[in-house]
């Protein structure tokens, strides 16, 4: 599974490098860093942006409360298929394409506020207008004090996130290709 996942990811990267933003799926170290600070007992409404081959999705499904509602966003059709094959949609997990449509799909699913949003989106290489639209949608979607966690391969986004959110903490995860900054942000 891991080799197949890595090969599919690499092929999709070769096709659309700016959109995929990375050559390999996230490591287990980055997965833990992204998910360990989430209050899983309280997180009922969750969104994942840029699921890729589903390394985080798998772990979110494992950790989430049984009554959680998880909105998963992945824009690449081949990667979307991988997620759909592994997690057939049910009322707890729905799969969507463009993260810019976060608020629309929340409304369609009867969700008014999100507790937690996790993002793997390559903000620094996406079109800047798209990055702004997605971050604004995240802010609109989160409940007051809601938690947003995002990783990036550089610190370019640090100041943008710091301005947009009321509180932010940064960590660095060495054991990933490439090493990554993890930003925990609270609305
Ligand atoms: C760096 S990869 C991360 C994949 C996976 N979460 C991981 O950590 O291994 C970023 C993913 O975001 C997806 N993506 C890029 N723009 C998107 C958008 N506007 N909406 C949803 N997904 C998007 C890409 O197709 C890609 O799969």
Short mmCIF file of N, CA and C and ligand atoms in Angstrom, two decimals:
data_model
loop_
_atom_site.label_atom_id
_atom_site.label_comp_id
_atom_site.label_asym_id
_atom_site.label_seq_id
_atom_site.Cartn_x
_atom_site.Cartn_y
_atom_site.Cartn_z
N UNK A 1 0.84 -1.22 0.00
CA UNK A 1 0.00 0.00 0.00
C UNK A 1 0.87 1.26 0.00
N UNK A 2 1.92 1.25 0.89
CA UNK A 2 2.73 2.45 1.00
C UNK A 2 3.46 2.78 -0.30
N UNK A 3 3.98 1.72 -0.99
CA UNK A 3 4.72 1.95 -2.23
C UNK A 3 3.76 2.43 -3.32
N UNK A 4 2.60 1.78 -3.37
CA UNK A 4 1.60 2.18 -4.37
C UNK A 4 1.19 3.65 -4.13
N UNK A 5 0.98 3.97 -2.86
CA UNK A 5 0.59 5.34 -2.51
C UNK A 5 1.66 6.34 -2.94
N UNK A 6 2.92 6.00 -2.63
CA UNK A 6 4.02 6.92 -2.95
C UNK A 6 4.16 7.09 -4.46
N UNK A 7 3.98 5.98 -5.21
CA UNK A 7 4.11 6.06 -6.67
C UNK A 7 3.00 6.93 -7.27
N UNK A 8 1.77 6.71 -6.81
CA UNK A 8 0.64 7.51 -7.32
C UNK A 8 0.89 8.98 -7.03
N UNK A 9 1.35 9.25 -5.80
CA UNK A 9 1.58 10.65 -5.40
C UNK A 9 2.64 11.31 -6.28
N UNK A 10 3.72 10.56 -6.51
CA UNK A 10 4.81 11.09 -7.33
C UNK A 10 4.34 11.38 -8.76
N UNK A 11 3.53 10.47 -9.30
CA UNK A 11 3.00 10.67 -10.66
C UNK A 11 2.11 11.91 -10.72
N UNK A 12 1.28 12.08 -9.69
CA UNK A 12 0.40 13.27 -9.68
C UNK A 12 1.24 14.54 -9.53
N UNK A 13 2.33 14.45 -8.77
CA UNK A 13 3.23 15.60 -8.62
C UNK A 13 3.85 15.95 -9.97
N UNK A 14 4.28 14.91 -10.74
CA UNK A 14 4.90 15.16 -12.04
C UNK A 14 3.90 15.86 -12.97
N UNK A 15 2.62 15.54 -12.80
CA UNK A 15 1.59 16.13 -13.67
C UNK A 15 1.28 17.58 -13.25
N UNK A 16 1.12 17.83 -11.96
CA UNK A 16 0.75 19.18 -11.48
C UNK A 16 1.59 19.55 -10.25
N UNK A 17 2.87 19.87 -10.45
CA UNK A 17 3.74 20.09 -9.27
C UNK A 17 3.27 21.21 -8.34
N UNK A 18 2.74 22.29 -8.87
CA UNK A 18 2.36 23.40 -8.00
C UNK A 18 1.13 23.08 -7.16
N UNK A 19 0.25 22.29 -7.73
CA UNK A 19 -0.97 21.97 -7.00
C UNK A 19 -0.70 20.89 -5.95
N UNK A 20 0.13 19.93 -6.29
CA UNK A 20 0.40 18.84 -5.33
C UNK A 20 1.38 19.33 -4.27
N UNK A 21 2.42 20.05 -4.70
CA UNK A 21 3.26 20.75 -3.74
C UNK A 21 4.30 19.92 -3.00
N UNK A 22 4.35 18.61 -3.27
CA UNK A 22 5.31 17.78 -2.55
C UNK A 22 5.55 16.49 -3.33
N UNK A 23 6.72 15.87 -3.12
CA UNK A 23 7.04 14.66 -3.90
C UNK A 23 6.63 13.37 -3.19
N UNK A 24 6.33 13.47 -1.90
CA UNK A 24 6.02 12.24 -1.15
C UNK A 24 4.92 12.51 -0.13
N UNK A 25 4.10 11.50 0.16
CA UNK A 25 3.10 11.67 1.24
C UNK A 25 3.80 11.95 2.58
N UNK A 26 3.09 12.58 3.49
CA UNK A 26 3.68 12.94 4.80
C UNK A 26 4.09 11.69 5.59
N UNK A 27 5.14 11.87 6.38
CA UNK A 27 5.66 10.76 7.21
C UNK A 27 4.77 10.55 8.44
N UNK A 28 5.04 9.44 9.13
CA UNK A 28 4.26 9.20 10.37
C UNK A 28 4.62 10.24 11.44
N UNK A 29 5.82 10.79 11.37
CA UNK A 29 6.22 11.81 12.36
C UNK A 29 5.41 13.09 12.14
N UNK A 30 5.27 13.46 10.86
CA UNK A 30 4.48 14.67 10.57
C UNK A 30 3.00 14.41 10.88
N UNK A 31 2.55 13.20 10.58
CA UNK A 31 1.14 12.86 10.87
C UNK A 31 0.87 13.06 12.36
N UNK A 32 1.77 12.54 13.19
CA UNK A 32 1.57 12.67 14.65
C UNK A 32 1.61 14.13 15.06
N UNK A 33 2.59 14.87 14.53
CA UNK A 33 2.70 16.28 14.92
C UNK A 33 1.44 17.05 14.54
N UNK A 34 0.84 16.70 13.42
CA UNK A 34 -0.36 17.41 12.96
C UNK A 34 -1.58 17.06 13.80
N UNK A 35 -1.62 15.84 14.33
CA UNK A 35 -2.87 15.37 14.95
C UNK A 35 -2.83 15.24 16.46
N UNK A 36 -1.63 15.23 17.05
CA UNK A 36 -1.55 14.95 18.48
C UNK A 36 -2.10 16.06 19.36
N UNK A 37 -2.18 17.28 18.84
CA UNK A 37 -2.65 18.37 19.71
C UNK A 37 -4.15 18.64 19.59
N UNK A 38 -4.81 17.80 18.83
CA UNK A 38 -6.25 18.00 18.64
C UNK A 38 -7.00 17.41 19.82
N UNK A 39 -8.02 18.13 20.26
CA UNK A 39 -8.86 17.62 21.34
C UNK A 39 -9.93 16.72 20.72
N UNK A 40 -9.59 15.44 20.54
CA UNK A 40 -10.46 14.51 19.79
C UNK A 40 -11.77 14.25 20.50
N UNK A 41 -11.80 14.41 21.83
CA UNK A 41 -13.06 14.17 22.53
C UNK A 41 -14.07 15.26 22.21
N UNK A 42 -13.55 16.46 21.95
CA UNK A 42 -14.47 17.58 21.70
C UNK A 42 -14.72 17.80 20.21
N UNK A 43 -13.77 17.36 19.37
CA UNK A 43 -13.89 17.69 17.94
C UNK A 43 -14.99 16.86 17.28
N UNK A 44 -16.10 17.52 16.98
CA UNK A 44 -17.24 16.81 16.38
C UNK A 44 -17.31 17.13 14.89
N UNK A 45 -16.99 18.40 14.52
CA UNK A 45 -17.08 18.81 13.12
C UNK A 45 -15.68 19.17 12.62
N UNK A 46 -15.23 18.41 11.64
CA UNK A 46 -13.82 18.47 11.23
C UNK A 46 -13.73 18.62 9.72
N UNK A 47 -12.74 19.39 9.23
CA UNK A 47 -12.47 19.40 7.78
C UNK A 47 -11.00 19.13 7.55
N UNK A 48 -10.73 18.34 6.52
CA UNK A 48 -9.35 18.12 6.10
C UNK A 48 -9.18 18.69 4.69
N UNK A 49 -8.21 19.58 4.51
CA UNK A 49 -8.00 20.23 3.21
C UNK A 49 -6.73 19.69 2.56
N UNK A 50 -6.86 19.14 1.35
CA UNK A 50 -5.70 18.61 0.63
C UNK A 50 -5.29 17.24 1.16
N UNK A 51 -6.19 16.27 1.01
CA UNK A 51 -5.98 14.97 1.66
C UNK A 51 -4.90 14.12 0.98
N UNK A 52 -4.62 14.37 -0.31
CA UNK A 52 -3.60 13.59 -1.01
C UNK A 52 -3.99 12.12 -1.06
N UNK A 53 -3.07 11.23 -0.67
CA UNK A 53 -3.37 9.80 -0.69
C UNK A 53 -4.11 9.37 0.59
N UNK A 54 -4.29 10.30 1.51
CA UNK A 54 -5.10 9.98 2.69
C UNK A 54 -4.32 9.58 3.93
N UNK A 55 -3.04 9.95 4.01
CA UNK A 55 -2.28 9.56 5.22
C UNK A 55 -2.89 10.14 6.49
N UNK A 56 -3.35 11.40 6.42
CA UNK A 56 -3.97 12.00 7.62
C UNK A 56 -5.42 11.52 7.76
N UNK A 57 -6.08 11.36 6.62
CA UNK A 57 -7.50 10.95 6.64
C UNK A 57 -7.67 9.67 7.45
N UNK A 58 -6.82 8.71 7.15
CA UNK A 58 -6.83 7.41 7.83
C UNK A 58 -6.76 7.59 9.35
N UNK A 59 -5.87 8.44 9.78
CA UNK A 59 -5.63 8.64 11.21
C UNK A 59 -6.75 9.48 11.83
N UNK A 60 -7.29 10.41 11.06
CA UNK A 60 -8.42 11.21 11.56
C UNK A 60 -9.61 10.28 11.81
N UNK A 61 -9.87 9.40 10.84
CA UNK A 61 -11.00 8.46 10.98
C UNK A 61 -10.79 7.58 12.21
N UNK A 62 -9.55 7.16 12.44
CA UNK A 62 -9.26 6.29 13.58
C UNK A 62 -9.45 7.02 14.92
N UNK A 63 -9.07 8.32 14.93
CA UNK A 63 -9.10 9.04 16.21
C UNK A 63 -10.43 9.73 16.52
N UNK A 64 -11.20 10.02 15.48
CA UNK A 64 -12.39 10.87 15.69
C UNK A 64 -13.48 10.14 16.46
N UNK A 65 -14.32 10.94 17.13
CA UNK A 65 -15.49 10.38 17.84
C UNK A 65 -16.39 9.67 16.83
N UNK A 66 -17.11 8.65 17.28
CA UNK A 66 -17.98 7.92 16.33
C UNK A 66 -19.05 8.81 15.69
N UNK A 67 -19.45 9.89 16.40
CA UNK A 67 -20.49 10.75 15.82
C UNK A 67 -19.89 11.97 15.10
N UNK A 68 -18.58 11.95 14.86
CA UNK A 68 -17.95 13.11 14.19
C UNK A 68 -18.39 13.19 12.73
N UNK A 69 -18.38 14.42 12.21
CA UNK A 69 -18.63 14.61 10.78
C UNK A 69 -17.35 15.16 10.17
N UNK A 70 -16.86 14.46 9.19
CA UNK A 70 -15.57 14.83 8.60
C UNK A 70 -15.76 15.20 7.13
N UNK A 71 -15.39 16.43 6.78
CA UNK A 71 -15.44 16.86 5.38
C UNK A 71 -14.02 16.77 4.83
N UNK A 72 -13.82 15.94 3.83
CA UNK A 72 -12.48 15.77 3.26
C UNK A 72 -12.44 16.45 1.90
N UNK A 73 -11.40 17.27 1.67
CA UNK A 73 -11.24 17.97 0.39
C UNK A 73 -9.97 17.51 -0.31
N UNK A 74 -10.12 17.10 -1.56
CA UNK A 74 -8.96 16.77 -2.39
C UNK A 74 -9.33 17.09 -3.83
N UNK A 75 -8.52 17.91 -4.49
CA UNK A 75 -8.88 18.41 -5.82
C UNK A 75 -8.42 17.50 -6.95
N UNK A 76 -7.42 16.67 -6.71
CA UNK A 76 -6.88 15.83 -7.78
C UNK A 76 -7.75 14.58 -7.94
N UNK A 77 -8.28 14.33 -9.16
CA UNK A 77 -9.23 13.22 -9.33
C UNK A 77 -8.63 11.85 -8.99
N UNK A 78 -7.37 11.60 -9.34
CA UNK A 78 -6.77 10.28 -9.08
C UNK A 78 -6.60 10.08 -7.57
N UNK A 79 -6.21 11.13 -6.87
CA UNK A 79 -6.04 11.01 -5.41
C UNK A 79 -7.41 10.90 -4.74
N UNK A 80 -8.37 11.63 -5.28
CA UNK A 80 -9.74 11.53 -4.76
C UNK A 80 -10.23 10.09 -4.83
N UNK A 81 -9.91 9.43 -5.94
CA UNK A 81 -10.36 8.04 -6.10
C UNK A 81 -9.74 7.13 -5.03
N UNK A 82 -8.45 7.40 -4.74
CA UNK A 82 -7.79 6.59 -3.69
C UNK A 82 -8.52 6.74 -2.36
N UNK A 83 -8.88 7.98 -2.04
CA UNK A 83 -9.57 8.24 -0.76
C UNK A 83 -10.94 7.55 -0.78
N UNK A 84 -11.63 7.70 -1.91
CA UNK A 84 -12.99 7.13 -1.99
C UNK A 84 -12.94 5.60 -1.87
N UNK A 85 -11.93 4.98 -2.49
CA UNK A 85 -11.82 3.52 -2.42
C UNK A 85 -11.57 3.06 -0.98
N UNK A 86 -10.78 3.84 -0.26
CA UNK A 86 -10.45 3.43 1.12
C UNK A 86 -11.55 3.80 2.12
N UNK A 87 -12.22 4.93 1.86
CA UNK A 87 -13.25 5.40 2.80
C UNK A 87 -14.55 5.65 2.03
N UNK A 88 -15.32 4.59 1.77
CA UNK A 88 -16.59 4.83 1.07
C UNK A 88 -17.38 5.89 1.85
N UNK A 89 -17.99 6.83 1.12
CA UNK A 89 -18.68 7.92 1.82
C UNK A 89 -19.83 7.38 2.66
N UNK A 90 -20.03 7.96 3.82
CA UNK A 90 -21.19 7.64 4.67
C UNK A 90 -21.53 8.94 5.37
N UNK A 91 -22.52 8.90 6.28
CA UNK A 91 -22.94 10.21 6.80
C UNK A 91 -21.85 10.89 7.64
N UNK A 92 -20.88 10.13 8.11
CA UNK A 92 -19.81 10.72 8.92
C UNK A 92 -18.67 11.27 8.09
N UNK A 93 -18.49 10.81 6.86
CA UNK A 93 -17.35 11.27 6.05
C UNK A 93 -17.82 11.56 4.63
N UNK A 94 -17.61 12.80 4.20
CA UNK A 94 -17.97 13.15 2.81
C UNK A 94 -16.73 13.70 2.12
N UNK A 95 -16.63 13.41 0.82
CA UNK A 95 -15.45 13.81 0.05
C UNK A 95 -15.83 14.90 -0.95
N UNK A 96 -15.00 15.97 -0.99
CA UNK A 96 -15.28 17.11 -1.86
C UNK A 96 -14.01 17.48 -2.60
N UNK A 97 -14.17 18.37 -3.59
CA UNK A 97 -13.01 18.68 -4.43
C UNK A 97 -12.24 19.91 -3.94
N UNK A 98 -12.79 21.09 -4.20
CA UNK A 98 -12.00 22.32 -4.01
C UNK A 98 -12.21 22.92 -2.62
N UNK A 99 -11.12 23.08 -1.88
CA UNK A 99 -11.19 23.62 -0.52
C UNK A 99 -11.73 25.06 -0.49
N UNK A 100 -11.69 25.74 -1.64
CA UNK A 100 -12.28 27.09 -1.67
C UNK A 100 -13.78 27.05 -1.38
N UNK A 101 -14.38 25.87 -1.58
CA UNK A 101 -15.84 25.71 -1.39
C UNK A 101 -16.19 25.19 0.00
N UNK A 102 -15.25 25.34 0.93
CA UNK A 102 -15.45 24.80 2.28
C UNK A 102 -16.80 25.19 2.89
N UNK A 103 -17.13 26.48 2.85
CA UNK A 103 -18.34 26.94 3.54
C UNK A 103 -19.59 26.38 2.85
N UNK A 104 -19.56 26.33 1.52
CA UNK A 104 -20.70 25.79 0.78
C UNK A 104 -20.97 24.33 1.21
N UNK A 105 -19.90 23.52 1.27
CA UNK A 105 -20.11 22.11 1.61
C UNK A 105 -20.46 21.90 3.08
N UNK A 106 -20.02 22.82 3.93
CA UNK A 106 -20.47 22.76 5.33
C UNK A 106 -21.98 22.95 5.37
N UNK A 107 -22.43 24.02 4.68
CA UNK A 107 -23.87 24.31 4.67
C UNK A 107 -24.66 23.14 4.10
N UNK A 108 -24.16 22.58 2.97
CA UNK A 108 -24.87 21.46 2.34
C UNK A 108 -24.98 20.27 3.29
N UNK A 109 -24.02 20.14 4.20
CA UNK A 109 -24.03 19.00 5.12
C UNK A 109 -24.64 19.36 6.48
N UNK A 110 -25.27 20.53 6.54
CA UNK A 110 -25.96 20.94 7.77
C UNK A 110 -25.02 21.27 8.91
N UNK A 111 -23.79 21.67 8.57
CA UNK A 111 -22.81 22.01 9.63
C UNK A 111 -22.71 23.53 9.71
N UNK A 112 -22.84 24.08 10.91
CA UNK A 112 -22.76 25.54 11.03
C UNK A 112 -21.37 26.02 11.45
N UNK A 113 -20.66 25.21 12.21
CA UNK A 113 -19.31 25.62 12.67
C UNK A 113 -18.40 24.40 12.72
N UNK A 114 -17.13 24.63 12.45
CA UNK A 114 -16.17 23.53 12.56
C UNK A 114 -15.37 23.67 13.85
N UNK A 115 -15.05 22.54 14.46
CA UNK A 115 -14.20 22.55 15.66
C UNK A 115 -12.74 22.61 15.26
N UNK A 116 -12.42 21.95 14.12
CA UNK A 116 -11.02 21.74 13.78
C UNK A 116 -10.86 21.64 12.27
N UNK A 117 -9.84 22.31 11.73
CA UNK A 117 -9.51 22.18 10.30
C UNK A 117 -8.03 21.83 10.19
N UNK A 118 -7.74 20.80 9.42
CA UNK A 118 -6.34 20.41 9.18
C UNK A 118 -6.04 20.65 7.71
N UNK A 119 -4.91 21.28 7.44
CA UNK A 119 -4.58 21.59 6.05
C UNK A 119 -3.19 21.11 5.67
N UNK A 120 -3.12 20.50 4.48
CA UNK A 120 -1.82 20.15 3.88
C UNK A 120 -1.62 20.98 2.62
N UNK A 121 -2.43 22.00 2.42
CA UNK A 121 -2.38 22.72 1.15
C UNK A 121 -1.05 23.47 1.01
N UNK A 122 -0.47 23.42 -0.20
CA UNK A 122 0.81 24.12 -0.41
C UNK A 122 0.58 25.60 -0.67
N UNK A 123 0.23 26.34 0.40
CA UNK A 123 -0.22 27.73 0.24
C UNK A 123 0.76 28.61 -0.53
N UNK A 124 2.06 28.38 -0.35
CA UNK A 124 3.02 29.31 -0.96
C UNK A 124 3.15 29.11 -2.47
N UNK A 125 2.71 27.97 -3.00
CA UNK A 125 2.81 27.78 -4.45
C UNK A 125 1.45 27.78 -5.14
N UNK A 126 0.37 27.83 -4.35
CA UNK A 126 -0.96 27.96 -4.96
C UNK A 126 -1.12 29.39 -5.45
N UNK A 127 -2.05 29.65 -6.40
CA UNK A 127 -2.28 31.05 -6.78
C UNK A 127 -2.62 31.87 -5.52
N UNK A 128 -1.99 33.04 -5.33
CA UNK A 128 -2.19 33.80 -4.08
C UNK A 128 -3.66 34.09 -3.77
N UNK A 129 -4.48 34.33 -4.81
CA UNK A 129 -5.91 34.60 -4.54
C UNK A 129 -6.59 33.38 -3.94
N UNK A 130 -6.17 32.21 -4.40
CA UNK A 130 -6.76 30.97 -3.88
C UNK A 130 -6.39 30.80 -2.40
N UNK A 131 -5.12 31.07 -2.08
CA UNK A 131 -4.68 30.96 -0.69
C UNK A 131 -5.50 31.87 0.22
N UNK A 132 -5.70 33.12 -0.23
CA UNK A 132 -6.46 34.08 0.59
C UNK A 132 -7.90 33.60 0.75
N UNK A 133 -8.49 33.15 -0.36
CA UNK A 133 -9.88 32.69 -0.30
C UNK A 133 -10.02 31.52 0.67
N UNK A 134 -9.07 30.59 0.63
CA UNK A 134 -9.17 29.40 1.49
C UNK A 134 -8.98 29.80 2.96
N UNK A 135 -8.00 30.66 3.23
CA UNK A 135 -7.80 31.05 4.64
C UNK A 135 -9.01 31.82 5.17
N UNK A 136 -9.61 32.66 4.33
CA UNK A 136 -10.81 33.37 4.78
C UNK A 136 -11.96 32.40 5.03
N UNK A 137 -12.06 31.39 4.17
CA UNK A 137 -13.11 30.39 4.35
C UNK A 137 -12.89 29.62 5.66
N UNK A 138 -11.63 29.31 5.96
CA UNK A 138 -11.32 28.59 7.22
C UNK A 138 -11.75 29.44 8.41
N UNK A 139 -11.43 30.74 8.36
CA UNK A 139 -11.79 31.63 9.47
C UNK A 139 -13.30 31.72 9.63
N UNK A 140 -13.99 31.78 8.50
CA UNK A 140 -15.45 31.86 8.55
C UNK A 140 -16.04 30.55 9.11
N UNK A 141 -15.42 29.44 8.74
CA UNK A 141 -15.97 28.13 9.10
C UNK A 141 -15.73 27.75 10.56
N UNK A 142 -14.61 28.18 11.11
CA UNK A 142 -14.25 27.74 12.47
C UNK A 142 -15.13 28.36 13.54
N UNK A 143 -15.40 27.62 14.59
CA UNK A 143 -16.10 28.19 15.75
C UNK A 143 -15.14 29.16 16.46
N UNK A 144 -15.66 30.06 17.31
CA UNK A 144 -14.74 30.91 18.06
C UNK A 144 -13.78 30.01 18.84
N UNK A 145 -12.52 30.31 18.81
CA UNK A 145 -11.51 29.49 19.48
C UNK A 145 -11.22 28.16 18.76
N UNK A 146 -11.80 27.98 17.56
CA UNK A 146 -11.58 26.76 16.79
C UNK A 146 -10.10 26.63 16.39
N UNK A 147 -9.68 25.42 16.14
CA UNK A 147 -8.26 25.10 15.93
C UNK A 147 -7.98 24.80 14.45
N UNK A 148 -6.97 25.46 13.91
CA UNK A 148 -6.54 25.22 12.53
C UNK A 148 -5.09 24.76 12.59
N UNK A 149 -4.79 23.61 11.99
CA UNK A 149 -3.39 23.18 11.94
C UNK A 149 -2.98 22.97 10.49
N UNK A 150 -1.81 23.54 10.14
CA UNK A 150 -1.35 23.48 8.75
C UNK A 150 0.14 23.22 8.75
N UNK A 151 0.60 22.44 7.77
CA UNK A 151 2.06 22.34 7.63
C UNK A 151 2.51 23.01 6.35
N UNK A 152 3.74 23.46 6.36
CA UNK A 152 4.35 24.12 5.21
C UNK A 152 5.83 23.75 5.18
N UNK A 153 6.42 23.82 4.00
CA UNK A 153 7.85 23.48 3.90
C UNK A 153 8.77 24.68 4.09
N UNK A 154 8.18 25.85 4.28
CA UNK A 154 9.00 27.03 4.55
C UNK A 154 8.27 27.87 5.59
N UNK A 155 8.93 28.94 6.05
CA UNK A 155 8.27 29.78 7.06
C UNK A 155 7.59 31.00 6.42
N UNK A 156 7.44 30.96 5.09
CA UNK A 156 6.87 32.12 4.38
C UNK A 156 5.48 32.49 4.90
N UNK A 157 4.68 31.47 5.24
CA UNK A 157 3.29 31.74 5.64
C UNK A 157 3.15 32.17 7.10
N UNK A 158 4.23 32.09 7.84
CA UNK A 158 4.15 32.33 9.28
C UNK A 158 3.48 33.68 9.62
N UNK A 159 3.92 34.74 8.92
CA UNK A 159 3.41 36.08 9.26
C UNK A 159 1.95 36.24 8.84
N UNK A 160 1.62 35.63 7.72
CA UNK A 160 0.22 35.71 7.24
C UNK A 160 -0.69 35.03 8.27
N UNK A 161 -0.29 33.85 8.72
CA UNK A 161 -1.13 33.11 9.67
C UNK A 161 -1.20 33.85 11.01
N UNK A 162 -0.09 34.41 11.40
CA UNK A 162 -0.05 35.13 12.67
C UNK A 162 -1.02 36.32 12.66
N UNK A 163 -1.09 36.98 11.50
CA UNK A 163 -1.99 38.14 11.37
C UNK A 163 -3.45 37.71 11.38
N UNK A 164 -3.73 36.58 10.73
CA UNK A 164 -5.13 36.18 10.55
C UNK A 164 -5.73 35.54 11.80
N UNK A 165 -4.89 34.86 12.59
CA UNK A 165 -5.43 34.11 13.73
C UNK A 165 -5.05 34.82 15.04
N UNK A 166 -5.82 34.53 16.11
CA UNK A 166 -5.56 35.29 17.34
C UNK A 166 -4.35 34.74 18.09
N UNK A 167 -4.03 33.47 17.84
CA UNK A 167 -2.95 32.84 18.61
C UNK A 167 -2.31 31.77 17.73
N UNK A 168 -0.97 31.68 17.72
CA UNK A 168 -0.33 30.70 16.86
C UNK A 168 0.91 30.10 17.52
N UNK A 169 1.14 28.81 17.29
CA UNK A 169 2.37 28.17 17.78
C UNK A 169 3.02 27.45 16.61
N UNK A 170 4.36 27.47 16.57
CA UNK A 170 5.07 26.83 15.46
C UNK A 170 5.92 25.67 15.98
N UNK A 171 5.96 24.60 15.22
CA UNK A 171 6.90 23.50 15.52
C UNK A 171 7.63 23.13 14.24
N UNK A 172 8.70 22.36 14.36
CA UNK A 172 9.46 21.95 13.19
C UNK A 172 9.58 20.44 13.23
N UNK A 173 9.24 19.78 12.15
CA UNK A 173 9.33 18.31 12.08
C UNK A 173 10.43 17.94 11.10
N UNK A 174 11.49 17.40 11.64
CA UNK A 174 12.68 17.09 10.87
C UNK A 174 12.47 15.85 9.98
N UNK A 175 11.77 14.84 10.57
CA UNK A 175 11.68 13.54 9.89
C UNK A 175 10.49 13.50 8.94
N UNK A 176 10.69 14.19 7.84
CA UNK A 176 9.69 14.21 6.77
C UNK A 176 10.44 14.63 5.50
N UNK A 177 9.90 14.24 4.33
CA UNK A 177 10.54 14.67 3.09
C UNK A 177 9.63 15.66 2.39
N UNK A 178 10.01 16.94 2.31
CA UNK A 178 11.09 17.58 3.07
C UNK A 178 10.65 17.88 4.51
N UNK A 179 11.58 18.25 5.39
CA UNK A 179 11.20 18.65 6.75
C UNK A 179 10.14 19.77 6.70
N UNK A 180 9.32 19.84 7.74
CA UNK A 180 8.17 20.76 7.64
C UNK A 180 7.96 21.58 8.92
N UNK A 181 7.37 22.76 8.72
CA UNK A 181 6.91 23.58 9.85
C UNK A 181 5.44 23.25 10.08
N UNK A 182 5.07 23.07 11.35
CA UNK A 182 3.66 22.84 11.68
C UNK A 182 3.16 24.07 12.42
N UNK A 183 2.06 24.64 11.91
CA UNK A 183 1.48 25.83 12.54
C UNK A 183 0.15 25.47 13.18
N UNK A 184 0.10 25.61 14.51
CA UNK A 184 -1.17 25.45 15.21
C UNK A 184 -1.74 26.85 15.41
N UNK A 185 -2.94 27.08 14.90
CA UNK A 185 -3.53 28.42 14.96
C UNK A 185 -4.92 28.33 15.59
N UNK A 186 -5.26 29.32 16.38
CA UNK A 186 -6.59 29.38 16.99
C UNK A 186 -7.27 30.67 16.54
N UNK A 187 -8.58 30.54 16.23
CA UNK A 187 -9.32 31.70 15.71
C UNK A 187 -9.42 32.79 16.76
C1 LIG B 1 1.30 18.47 -0.15
S1 LIG B 1 -0.07 17.48 -0.69
C2 LIG B 1 -0.51 16.73 0.85
C3 LIG B 1 -1.17 15.41 0.78
C4 LIG B 1 -1.37 14.67 2.11
N1 LIG B 1 -2.27 15.34 3.01
C5 LIG B 1 -0.06 14.45 2.81
O1 LIG B 1 0.23 15.16 3.79
O2 LIG B 1 0.70 13.57 2.39
C6 LIG B 1 -1.30 18.72 -0.95
C7 LIG B 1 -2.62 18.22 -1.54
O3 LIG B 1 -3.51 19.32 -1.68
C8 LIG B 1 -4.30 19.13 -2.84
N2 LIG B 1 -4.89 20.43 -3.24
C9 LIG B 1 -4.26 21.48 -3.83
N3 LIG B 1 -5.13 22.49 -4.01
C10 LIG B 1 -6.32 22.08 -3.50
C11 LIG B 1 -7.60 22.70 -3.37
N4 LIG B 1 -7.85 23.95 -3.80
N5 LIG B 1 -8.59 22.00 -2.77
C12 LIG B 1 -8.38 20.73 -2.33
N6 LIG B 1 -7.20 20.09 -2.44
C13 LIG B 1 -6.18 20.76 -3.01
C14 LIG B 1 -3.31 18.54 -3.84
O4 LIG B 1 -3.98 17.88 -4.90
C15 LIG B 1 -2.48 17.62 -2.94
O5 LIG B 1 -2.99 16.31 -2.93
#
